[in-house]
Amino acid sequence: MTTVLDDIITGVRADMAARMAVVAPSQLKERIRWMGPTLDPRPGFGGDTISVISEVKRSSPSKGALATIEDPATIASAYEAGGAAAISVLTERHRFNGTLDDLRAVREAVGIPVLRKDFVVDPYQVLEARAFGADLVLLIVAALDDKQLAGLYDLALSLGLLPLIEVHTAEEMRRAALLKPELVGVNNRNLKTLDVDLAQFERLAPLAPHDAIVVAESGIRDAADVQRVRAAGADVVLVGEALVTSGNPREAVQTMIEATRPGRGPAGSPGRATVMNDDRQGESNE
């Protein structure tokens, strides 16, 4: 049975083939050769309050159109002013109405790290991410087999990109842990049904590698949700819909950060299980 994820990836591959016919991988590599270093997002992730990756998101498969974003640089700058640790830019065209030009515009507008959020299934897309200014790239375990995942992960690191490894099942967390990732995202949305359940984060976060930075993705609507996932072990939240529909993205980011300031709610971040990655205990995330 074909899933929503399958349909999205089919469209992603078709779009990628069209881009490759215009810009060869060698051209992207040449562009990258002349670029400066990427920004390291890790110093901005963690601390006394939750870190927020704020997303430029026009639409979604589950909700349709969310916001009219004519200039992604403007909303990205508002996010940065509100205290966002990084900006996520959706570049998938058919379901999310995003483009690589959005990624480039945001990179030029802000001084914080930028994530390319897409359904990455080919090395070409990792090259694109770097060439258009990303500092991080999303890799979705559900979209890749182990060989593909490891290959794309290693390529991203070689280009100076920090991979965000996304999971939404315990088995995917097990597969992700084999990479010894520094950044793991738990997607509260089932990519095959589009259902959202914050309890998914509460189930999976304790299984994350002990020294990984853990990101809660999808379904974060308000300060109470931020406090809930923070209490379950989130170091970072990735938020799109709630911010682009807020009317005041700068203030919305600030509110989410302040929700986890010590003394304001159940914001403790408990330790996570170590059994999946014991050999890395004691190593630094840096």
PDB file of C-alpha atoms in Angstrom:
ATOM      1  CA  MET A   1       0.000   0.000   0.000  1.00  0.00           C
ATOM      2  CA  THR A   2       1.367   3.410  -0.993  1.00  0.00           C
ATOM      3  CA  THR A   3       1.828   5.812   1.926  1.00  0.00           C
ATOM      4  CA  VAL A   4       1.931   9.600   2.076  1.00  0.00           C
ATOM      5  CA  LEU A   5       5.704   9.351   2.489  1.00  0.00           C
ATOM      6  CA  ASP A   6       5.973   7.206  -0.647  1.00  0.00           C
ATOM      7  CA  ASP A   7       3.989   9.759  -2.648  1.00  0.00           C
ATOM      8  CA  ILE A   8       6.114  12.641  -1.415  1.00  0.00           C
ATOM      9  CA  ILE A   9       9.356  10.853  -2.268  1.00  0.00           C
ATOM     10  CA  THR A  10       8.101  10.077  -5.777  1.00  0.00           C
ATOM     11  CA  GLY A  11       7.569  13.794  -6.340  1.00  0.00           C
ATOM     12  CA  VAL A  12      10.910  14.656  -4.750  1.00  0.00           C
ATOM     13  CA  ARG A  13      12.765  12.328  -7.112  1.00  0.00           C
ATOM     14  CA  ALA A  14      11.009  13.784 -10.159  1.00  0.00           C
ATOM     15  CA  ASP A  15      11.826  17.348  -9.118  1.00  0.00           C
ATOM     16  CA  MET A  16      15.432  16.406  -8.387  1.00  0.00           C
ATOM     17  CA  ALA A  17      15.850  14.838 -11.826  1.00  0.00           C
ATOM     18  CA  ALA A  18      14.661  18.079 -13.414  1.00  0.00           C
ATOM     19  CA  ARG A  19      17.153  20.128 -11.388  1.00  0.00           C
ATOM     20  CA  MET A  20      19.998  17.747 -12.191  1.00  0.00           C
ATOM     21  CA  ALA A  21      19.302  18.233 -15.887  1.00  0.00           C
ATOM     22  CA  VAL A  22      20.076  21.932 -15.398  1.00  0.00           C
ATOM     23  CA  VAL A  23      22.766  21.897 -12.698  1.00  0.00           C
ATOM     24  CA  ALA A  24      25.166  18.946 -12.621  1.00  0.00           C
ATOM     25  CA  PRO A  25      26.636  17.623  -9.357  1.00  0.00           C
ATOM     26  CA  SER A  26      30.038  18.863 -10.506  1.00  0.00           C
ATOM     27  CA  GLN A  27      28.682  22.408 -10.673  1.00  0.00           C
ATOM     28  CA  LEU A  28      27.391  22.196  -7.125  1.00  0.00           C
ATOM     29  CA  LYS A  29      30.751  20.868  -5.951  1.00  0.00           C
ATOM     30  CA  GLU A  30      32.514  23.769  -7.645  1.00  0.00           C
ATOM     31  CA  ARG A  31      30.207  26.249  -5.942  1.00  0.00           C
ATOM     32  CA  ILE A  32      30.836  24.605  -2.572  1.00  0.00           C
ATOM     33  CA  ARG A  33      34.589  24.759  -3.110  1.00  0.00           C
ATOM     34  CA  TRP A  34      34.470  28.543  -2.958  1.00  0.00           C
ATOM     35  CA  MET A  35      32.121  28.834   0.011  1.00  0.00           C
ATOM     36  CA  GLY A  36      33.117  29.698   3.555  1.00  0.00           C
ATOM     37  CA  PRO A  37      32.695  27.322   6.496  1.00  0.00           C
ATOM     38  CA  THR A  38      29.301  26.362   7.849  1.00  0.00           C
ATOM     39  CA  LEU A  39      27.975  27.554  11.198  1.00  0.00           C
ATOM     40  CA  ASP A  40      28.058  25.068  14.066  1.00  0.00           C
ATOM     41  CA  PRO A  41      24.592  24.915  15.673  1.00  0.00           C
ATOM     42  CA  ARG A  42      25.622  22.847  18.685  1.00  0.00           C
ATOM     43  CA  PRO A  43      26.630  25.759  20.965  1.00  0.00           C
ATOM     44  CA  GLY A  44      23.106  27.137  20.572  1.00  0.00           C
ATOM     45  CA  PHE A  45      21.396  23.869  21.481  1.00  0.00           C
ATOM     46  CA  GLY A  46      20.917  23.250  25.183  1.00  0.00           C
ATOM     47  CA  GLY A  47      21.212  25.337  28.312  1.00  0.00           C
ATOM     48  CA  ASP A  48      18.774  26.390  31.005  1.00  0.00           C
ATOM     49  CA  THR A  49      15.929  26.914  28.531  1.00  0.00           C
ATOM     50  CA  ILE A  50      14.710  25.021  25.502  1.00  0.00           C
ATOM     51  CA  SER A  51      16.316  25.878  22.172  1.00  0.00           C
ATOM     52  CA  VAL A  52      13.982  26.578  19.263  1.00  0.00           C
ATOM     53  CA  ILE A  53      14.499  25.729  15.610  1.00  0.00           C
ATOM     54  CA  SER A  54      11.926  27.996  13.969  1.00  0.00           C
ATOM     55  CA  GLU A  55      10.556  26.910  10.622  1.00  0.00           C
ATOM     56  CA  VAL A  56       9.697  28.750   7.421  1.00  0.00           C
ATOM     57  CA  LYS A  57       6.624  26.765   6.414  1.00  0.00           C
ATOM     58  CA  ARG A  58       3.972  27.827   3.914  1.00  0.00           C
ATOM     59  CA  SER A  59       1.863  24.664   3.837  1.00  0.00           C
ATOM     60  CA  SER A  60       1.732  21.019   4.880  1.00  0.00           C
ATOM     61  CA  PRO A  61       0.190  17.766   3.618  1.00  0.00           C
ATOM     62  CA  SER A  62      -2.114  17.573   6.634  1.00  0.00           C
ATOM     63  CA  LYS A  63      -3.311  21.198   6.863  1.00  0.00           C
ATOM     64  CA  GLY A  64      -2.823  22.610   3.374  1.00  0.00           C
ATOM     65  CA  ALA A  65      -1.952  26.312   3.153  1.00  0.00           C
ATOM     66  CA  LEU A  66      -0.798  27.740   6.487  1.00  0.00           C
ATOM     67  CA  ALA A  67       0.598  31.177   5.738  1.00  0.00           C
ATOM     68  CA  THR A  68       1.421  33.492   2.868  1.00  0.00           C
ATOM     69  CA  ILE A  69       5.173  33.956   3.092  1.00  0.00           C
ATOM     70  CA  GLU A  70       6.250  36.167   0.217  1.00  0.00           C
ATOM     71  CA  ASP A  71       9.640  36.928   1.733  1.00  0.00           C
ATOM     72  CA  PRO A  72      11.076  34.085   3.831  1.00  0.00           C
ATOM     73  CA  ALA A  73      13.938  36.341   4.891  1.00  0.00           C
ATOM     74  CA  THR A  74      11.548  38.609   6.793  1.00  0.00           C
ATOM     75  CA  ILE A  75      10.024  35.891   8.956  1.00  0.00           C
ATOM     76  CA  ALA A  76      13.438  34.276   9.455  1.00  0.00           C
ATOM     77  CA  SER A  77      14.799  37.580  10.742  1.00  0.00           C
ATOM     78  CA  ALA A  78      11.857  37.826  13.146  1.00  0.00           C
ATOM     79  CA  TYR A  79      12.613  34.332  14.407  1.00  0.00           C
ATOM     80  CA  GLU A  80      16.235  35.269  14.972  1.00  0.00           C
ATOM     81  CA  ALA A  81      15.216  38.418  16.846  1.00  0.00           C
ATOM     82  CA  GLY A  82      12.968  36.289  19.052  1.00  0.00           C
ATOM     83  CA  GLY A  83      15.860  34.096  20.109  1.00  0.00           C
ATOM     84  CA  ALA A  84      15.660  31.145  17.718  1.00  0.00           C
ATOM     85  CA  ALA A  85      18.764  28.962  17.805  1.00  0.00           C
ATOM     86  CA  ALA A  86      18.411  28.000  14.139  1.00  0.00           C
ATOM     87  CA  ILE A  87      16.043  28.354  11.192  1.00  0.00           C
ATOM     88  CA  SER A  88      14.480  25.401   9.364  1.00  0.00           C
ATOM     89  CA  VAL A  89      13.573  25.974   5.722  1.00  0.00           C
ATOM     90  CA  LEU A  90      11.271  23.561   3.917  1.00  0.00           C
ATOM     91  CA  THR A  91      12.407  23.152   0.328  1.00  0.00           C
ATOM     92  CA  GLU A  92       9.948  20.477  -0.887  1.00  0.00           C
ATOM     93  CA  ARG A  93       7.742  21.964  -3.601  1.00  0.00           C
ATOM     94  CA  HIS A  94       4.563  19.928  -4.001  1.00  0.00           C
ATOM     95  CA  ARG A  95       3.321  19.421  -0.432  1.00  0.00           C
ATOM     96  CA  PHE A  96       5.105  22.251   1.386  1.00  0.00           C
ATOM     97  CA  ASN A  97       5.396  24.924  -1.320  1.00  0.00           C
ATOM     98  CA  GLY A  98       9.064  25.473  -0.539  1.00  0.00           C
ATOM     99  CA  THR A  99      12.091  26.088  -2.747  1.00  0.00           C
ATOM    100  CA  LEU A 100      15.857  26.164  -2.627  1.00  0.00           C
ATOM    101  CA  ASP A 101      15.598  29.896  -3.277  1.00  0.00           C
ATOM    102  CA  ASP A 102      13.906  30.160   0.126  1.00  0.00           C
ATOM    103  CA  LEU A 103      16.924  28.460   1.659  1.00  0.00           C
ATOM    104  CA  ARG A 104      19.330  30.846  -0.015  1.00  0.00           C
ATOM    105  CA  ALA A 105      17.275  33.904   0.970  1.00  0.00           C
ATOM    106  CA  VAL A 106      17.172  32.859   4.610  1.00  0.00           C
ATOM    107  CA  ARG A 107      20.891  32.097   4.672  1.00  0.00           C
ATOM    108  CA  GLU A 108      21.609  35.608   3.412  1.00  0.00           C
ATOM    109  CA  ALA A 109      19.281  37.195   5.974  1.00  0.00           C
ATOM    110  CA  VAL A 110      20.280  35.611   9.287  1.00  0.00           C
ATOM    111  CA  GLY A 111      23.434  34.994  11.266  1.00  0.00           C
ATOM    112  CA  ILE A 112      22.317  31.750  12.902  1.00  0.00           C
ATOM    113  CA  PRO A 113      22.484  28.198  11.504  1.00  0.00           C
ATOM    114  CA  VAL A 114      20.022  27.114   8.821  1.00  0.00           C
ATOM    115  CA  LEU A 115      18.546  23.640   8.305  1.00  0.00           C
ATOM    116  CA  ARG A 116      17.478  22.308   4.926  1.00  0.00           C
ATOM    117  CA  LYS A 117      14.312  20.370   5.690  1.00  0.00           C
ATOM    118  CA  ASP A 118      13.322  18.079   2.842  1.00  0.00           C
ATOM    119  CA  PHE A 119      12.972  14.422   1.983  1.00  0.00           C
ATOM    120  CA  VAL A 120      16.611  13.715   1.205  1.00  0.00           C
ATOM    121  CA  VAL A 121      17.081  10.461  -0.692  1.00  0.00           C
ATOM    122  CA  ASP A 122      20.090  11.206  -2.905  1.00  0.00           C
ATOM    123  CA  PRO A 123      23.610  12.652  -2.507  1.00  0.00           C
ATOM    124  CA  TYR A 124      22.668  15.395  -4.973  1.00  0.00           C
ATOM    125  CA  GLN A 125      20.297  16.890  -2.402  1.00  0.00           C
ATOM    126  CA  VAL A 126      23.037  17.003   0.225  1.00  0.00           C
ATOM    127  CA  LEU A 127      25.257  18.868  -2.229  1.00  0.00           C
ATOM    128  CA  GLU A 128      22.377  21.256  -2.904  1.00  0.00           C
ATOM    129  CA  ALA A 129      21.897  21.854   0.804  1.00  0.00           C
ATOM    130  CA  ARG A 130      25.510  22.929   1.208  1.00  0.00           C
ATOM    131  CA  ALA A 131      25.605  24.915  -2.028  1.00  0.00           C
ATOM    132  CA  PHE A 132      22.505  26.917  -1.103  1.00  0.00           C
ATOM    133  CA  GLY A 133      23.795  27.798   2.350  1.00  0.00           C
ATOM    134  CA  ALA A 134      22.527  25.191   4.803  1.00  0.00           C
ATOM    135  CA  ASP A 135      24.443  24.325   7.954  1.00  0.00           C
ATOM    136  CA  LEU A 136      22.295  21.307   8.822  1.00  0.00           C
ATOM    137  CA  VAL A 137      20.415  18.772   6.727  1.00  0.00           C
ATOM    138  CA  LEU A 138      17.487  16.542   7.669  1.00  0.00           C
ATOM    139  CA  LEU A 139      17.827  12.794   7.097  1.00  0.00           C
ATOM    140  CA  ILE A 140      14.623  10.806   7.656  1.00  0.00           C
ATOM    141  CA  VAL A 141      15.294   7.218   8.696  1.00  0.00           C
ATOM    142  CA  ALA A 142      11.901   6.052   7.390  1.00  0.00           C
ATOM    143  CA  ALA A 143      12.831   7.212   3.881  1.00  0.00           C
ATOM    144  CA  LEU A 144      16.175   5.387   3.682  1.00  0.00           C
ATOM    145  CA  ASP A 145      17.698   1.952   4.085  1.00  0.00           C
ATOM    146  CA  ASP A 146      20.749   1.550   6.317  1.00  0.00           C
ATOM    147  CA  LYS A 147      23.258   1.860   3.470  1.00  0.00           C
ATOM    148  CA  GLN A 148      21.630   4.992   2.075  1.00  0.00           C
ATOM    149  CA  LEU A 149      21.361   6.546   5.531  1.00  0.00           C
ATOM    150  CA  ALA A 150      25.016   5.923   6.368  1.00  0.00           C
ATOM    151  CA  GLY A 151      26.181   7.195   2.984  1.00  0.00           C
ATOM    152  CA  LEU A 152      24.202  10.426   3.181  1.00  0.00           C
ATOM    153  CA  TYR A 153      25.231  10.917   6.802  1.00  0.00           C
ATOM    154  CA  ASP A 154      28.925  10.591   5.970  1.00  0.00           C
ATOM    155  CA  LEU A 155      28.595  12.870   2.934  1.00  0.00           C
ATOM    156  CA  ALA A 156      26.892  15.551   4.999  1.00  0.00           C
ATOM    157  CA  LEU A 157      29.651  15.470   7.608  1.00  0.00           C
ATOM    158  CA  SER A 158      32.321  15.650   4.911  1.00  0.00           C
ATOM    159  CA  LEU A 159      30.717  18.862   3.623  1.00  0.00           C
ATOM    160  CA  GLY A 160      30.550  20.448   7.062  1.00  0.00           C
ATOM    161  CA  LEU A 161      26.819  19.845   7.484  1.00  0.00           C
ATOM    162  CA  LEU A 162      25.405  18.552  10.767  1.00  0.00           C
ATOM    163  CA  PRO A 163      22.787  15.871  10.025  1.00  0.00           C
ATOM    164  CA  LEU A 164      19.533  15.888  11.973  1.00  0.00           C
ATOM    165  CA  ILE A 165      18.531  12.224  12.041  1.00  0.00           C
ATOM    166  CA  GLU A 166      14.755  11.927  12.278  1.00  0.00           C
ATOM    167  CA  VAL A 167      12.942   8.917  13.730  1.00  0.00           C
ATOM    168  CA  HIS A 168       9.378   8.082  14.641  1.00  0.00           C
ATOM    169  CA  THR A 169       9.603   4.474  15.884  1.00  0.00           C
ATOM    170  CA  ALA A 170      11.767   2.549  18.332  1.00  0.00           C
ATOM    171  CA  GLU A 171      13.228   0.519  15.464  1.00  0.00           C
ATOM    172  CA  GLU A 172      14.203   3.705  13.647  1.00  0.00           C
ATOM    173  CA  MET A 173      15.866   4.958  16.827  1.00  0.00           C
ATOM    174  CA  ARG A 174      17.867   1.725  16.962  1.00  0.00           C
ATOM    175  CA  ARG A 175      18.969   2.235  13.351  1.00  0.00           C
ATOM    176  CA  ALA A 176      19.809   5.881  13.966  1.00  0.00           C
ATOM    177  CA  ALA A 177      21.910   5.020  17.028  1.00  0.00           C
ATOM    178  CA  LEU A 178      24.242   2.920  14.865  1.00  0.00           C
ATOM    179  CA  LEU A 179      25.504   6.181  13.342  1.00  0.00           C
ATOM    180  CA  LYS A 180      26.381   7.618  16.759  1.00  0.00           C
ATOM    181  CA  PRO A 181      24.599  10.839  15.771  1.00  0.00           C
ATOM    182  CA  GLU A 182      25.026  14.121  17.588  1.00  0.00           C
ATOM    183  CA  LEU A 183      21.534  15.330  16.701  1.00  0.00           C
ATOM    184  CA  VAL A 184      18.427  13.108  16.812  1.00  0.00           C
ATOM    185  CA  GLY A 185      14.903  14.300  16.077  1.00  0.00           C
ATOM    186  CA  VAL A 186      11.765  12.498  17.218  1.00  0.00           C
ATOM    187  CA  ASN A 187       8.923  13.311  14.848  1.00  0.00           C
ATOM    188  CA  ASN A 188       5.616  13.223  16.679  1.00  0.00           C
ATOM    189  CA  ARG A 189       3.875  12.903  13.326  1.00  0.00           C
ATOM    190  CA  ASN A 190       3.509   9.475  11.755  1.00  0.00           C
ATOM    191  CA  LEU A 191       4.843  10.065   8.243  1.00  0.00           C
ATOM    192  CA  LYS A 192       2.682   7.293   6.835  1.00  0.00           C
ATOM    193  CA  THR A 193      -0.653   8.400   8.332  1.00  0.00           C
ATOM    194  CA  LEU A 194       0.123  12.048   9.297  1.00  0.00           C
ATOM    195  CA  ASP A 195      -1.354  11.495  12.783  1.00  0.00           C
ATOM    196  CA  VAL A 196       0.320  13.521  15.563  1.00  0.00           C
ATOM    197  CA  ASP A 197       0.883  12.322  19.127  1.00  0.00           C
ATOM    198  CA  LEU A 198       3.220  14.009  21.622  1.00  0.00           C
ATOM    199  CA  ALA A 199       3.277  10.780  23.611  1.00  0.00           C
ATOM    200  CA  GLN A 200       5.460   9.460  20.804  1.00  0.00           C
ATOM    201  CA  PHE A 201       8.243  11.755  21.974  1.00  0.00           C
ATOM    202  CA  GLU A 202       7.766  10.596  25.556  1.00  0.00           C
ATOM    203  CA  ARG A 203       8.109   6.980  24.430  1.00  0.00           C
ATOM    204  CA  LEU A 204      11.126   7.437  22.180  1.00  0.00           C
ATOM    205  CA  ALA A 205      13.237  10.155  23.815  1.00  0.00           C
ATOM    206  CA  PRO A 206      14.478   7.800  26.579  1.00  0.00           C
ATOM    207  CA  LEU A 207      15.848   5.516  23.842  1.00  0.00           C
ATOM    208  CA  ALA A 208      18.025   8.207  22.260  1.00  0.00           C
ATOM    209  CA  PRO A 209      21.815   7.876  22.533  1.00  0.00           C
ATOM    210  CA  HIS A 210      22.832   9.355  25.863  1.00  0.00           C
ATOM    211  CA  ASP A 211      25.085  12.063  24.457  1.00  0.00           C
ATOM    212  CA  ALA A 212      22.890  13.069  21.514  1.00  0.00           C
ATOM    213  CA  ILE A 213      21.078  16.384  21.363  1.00  0.00           C
ATOM    214  CA  VAL A 214      17.381  15.471  21.148  1.00  0.00           C
ATOM    215  CA  VAL A 215      14.899  17.484  19.086  1.00  0.00           C
ATOM    216  CA  ALA A 216      11.108  17.276  19.426  1.00  0.00           C
ATOM    217  CA  GLU A 217       9.465  17.753  16.026  1.00  0.00           C
ATOM    218  CA  SER A 218       5.817  18.297  15.002  1.00  0.00           C
ATOM    219  CA  GLY A 219       2.733  19.011  17.060  1.00  0.00           C
ATOM    220  CA  ILE A 220       4.332  21.666  19.282  1.00  0.00           C
ATOM    221  CA  ARG A 221       1.509  24.206  19.486  1.00  0.00           C
ATOM    222  CA  ASP A 222       2.073  26.259  22.627  1.00  0.00           C
ATOM    223  CA  ALA A 223       4.067  26.763  25.808  1.00  0.00           C
ATOM    224  CA  ALA A 224       2.409  23.793  27.508  1.00  0.00           C
ATOM    225  CA  ASP A 225       3.541  21.474  24.717  1.00  0.00           C
ATOM    226  CA  VAL A 226       7.065  22.861  24.977  1.00  0.00           C
ATOM    227  CA  GLN A 227       7.088  22.203  28.714  1.00  0.00           C
ATOM    228  CA  ARG A 228       5.764  18.687  28.161  1.00  0.00           C
ATOM    229  CA  VAL A 229       8.474  17.621  25.727  1.00  0.00           C
ATOM    230  CA  ARG A 230      11.149  19.428  27.732  1.00  0.00           C
ATOM    231  CA  ALA A 231      10.165  17.369  30.769  1.00  0.00           C
ATOM    232  CA  ALA A 232      10.437  14.230  28.617  1.00  0.00           C
ATOM    233  CA  GLY A 233      14.007  15.009  27.545  1.00  0.00           C
ATOM    234  CA  ALA A 234      13.905  17.521  24.690  1.00  0.00           C
ATOM    235  CA  ASP A 235      16.906  19.794  24.308  1.00  0.00           C
ATOM    236  CA  VAL A 236      15.419  21.480  21.237  1.00  0.00           C
ATOM    237  CA  VAL A 237      11.980  21.920  19.678  1.00  0.00           C
ATOM    238  CA  LEU A 238      11.409  22.353  15.956  1.00  0.00           C
ATOM    239  CA  VAL A 239       8.278  24.437  15.416  1.00  0.00           C
ATOM    240  CA  GLY A 240       6.656  25.613  12.198  1.00  0.00           C
ATOM    241  CA  GLU A 241       2.868  25.853  12.053  1.00  0.00           C
ATOM    242  CA  ALA A 242       2.391  27.459  15.472  1.00  0.00           C
ATOM    243  CA  LEU A 243       4.886  30.186  14.596  1.00  0.00           C
ATOM    244  CA  VAL A 244       3.834  31.027  11.034  1.00  0.00           C
ATOM    245  CA  THR A 245       0.180  31.270  12.108  1.00  0.00           C
ATOM    246  CA  SER A 246       0.858  33.217  15.312  1.00  0.00           C
ATOM    247  CA  GLY A 247       0.647  36.717  13.872  1.00  0.00           C
ATOM    248  CA  ASN A 248       3.808  37.671  15.750  1.00  0.00           C
ATOM    249  CA  PRO A 249       6.577  35.138  15.097  1.00  0.00           C
ATOM    250  CA  ARG A 250       9.171  36.986  17.146  1.00  0.00           C
ATOM    251  CA  GLU A 251       6.985  37.016  20.245  1.00  0.00           C
ATOM    252  CA  ALA A 252       5.863  33.420  19.672  1.00  0.00           C
ATOM    253  CA  VAL A 253       9.465  32.201  19.718  1.00  0.00           C
ATOM    254  CA  GLN A 254      10.194  34.183  22.871  1.00  0.00           C
ATOM    255  CA  THR A 255       7.130  32.702  24.594  1.00  0.00           C
ATOM    256  CA  MET A 256       8.244  29.149  23.864  1.00  0.00           C
ATOM    257  CA  ILE A 257      11.728  29.798  25.185  1.00  0.00           C
ATOM    258  CA  GLU A 258      10.450  31.530  28.326  1.00  0.00           C
ATOM    259  CA  ALA A 259       8.094  28.621  29.033  1.00  0.00           C
ATOM    260  CA  THR A 260      11.091  26.526  30.071  1.00  0.00           C
ATOM    261  CA  ARG A 261      12.959  29.122  32.078  1.00  0.00           C
ATOM    262  CA  PRO A 262      13.701  27.610  35.514  1.00  0.00           C
ATOM    263  CA  GLY A 263      10.815  28.143  37.904  1.00  0.00           C
ATOM    264  CA  ARG A 264       8.161  28.503  35.195  1.00  0.00           C
ATOM    265  CA  GLY A 265       6.945  24.929  34.827  1.00  0.00           C
ATOM    266  CA  PRO A 266       7.851  21.250  34.442  1.00  0.00           C
ATOM    267  CA  ALA A 267      10.938  21.996  32.385  1.00  0.00           C
ATOM    268  CA  GLY A 268      13.416  19.490  33.755  1.00  0.00           C
ATOM    269  CA  SER A 269      15.241  17.355  31.213  1.00  0.00           C
ATOM    270  CA  PRO A 270      15.804  13.856  32.651  1.00  0.00           C
ATOM    271  CA  GLY A 271      18.656  11.602  31.657  1.00  0.00           C
ATOM    272  CA  ARG A 272      18.221   9.168  28.778  1.00  0.00           C
ATOM    273  CA  ALA A 273      18.972   5.486  28.397  1.00  0.00           C
ATOM    274  CA  THR A 274      22.595   4.643  27.678  1.00  0.00           C
ATOM    275  CA  VAL A 275      22.311   1.048  26.533  1.00  0.00           C
ATOM    276  CA  MET A 276      22.173   1.880  22.830  1.00  0.00           C
ATOM    277  CA  ASN A 277      25.425   3.802  22.702  1.00  0.00           C
ATOM    278  CA  ASP A 278      27.528   2.880  25.729  1.00  0.00           C
ATOM    279  CA  ASP A 279      30.825   3.205  23.870  1.00  0.00           C
ATOM    280  CA  ARG A 280      30.349   6.948  23.480  1.00  0.00           C
ATOM    281  CA  GLN A 281      29.787   7.761  27.140  1.00  0.00           C
ATOM    282  CA  GLY A 282      32.157  10.415  28.351  1.00  0.00           C
ATOM    283  CA  GLU A 283      32.846  11.785  24.871  1.00  0.00           C
ATOM    284  CA  SER A 284      32.114  15.412  24.150  1.00  0.00           C
ATOM    285  CA  ASN A 285      29.415  16.550  21.724  1.00  0.00           C
ATOM    286  CA  GLU A 286      31.856  19.080  20.436  1.00  0.00           C
TER     287      GLU A 286
END
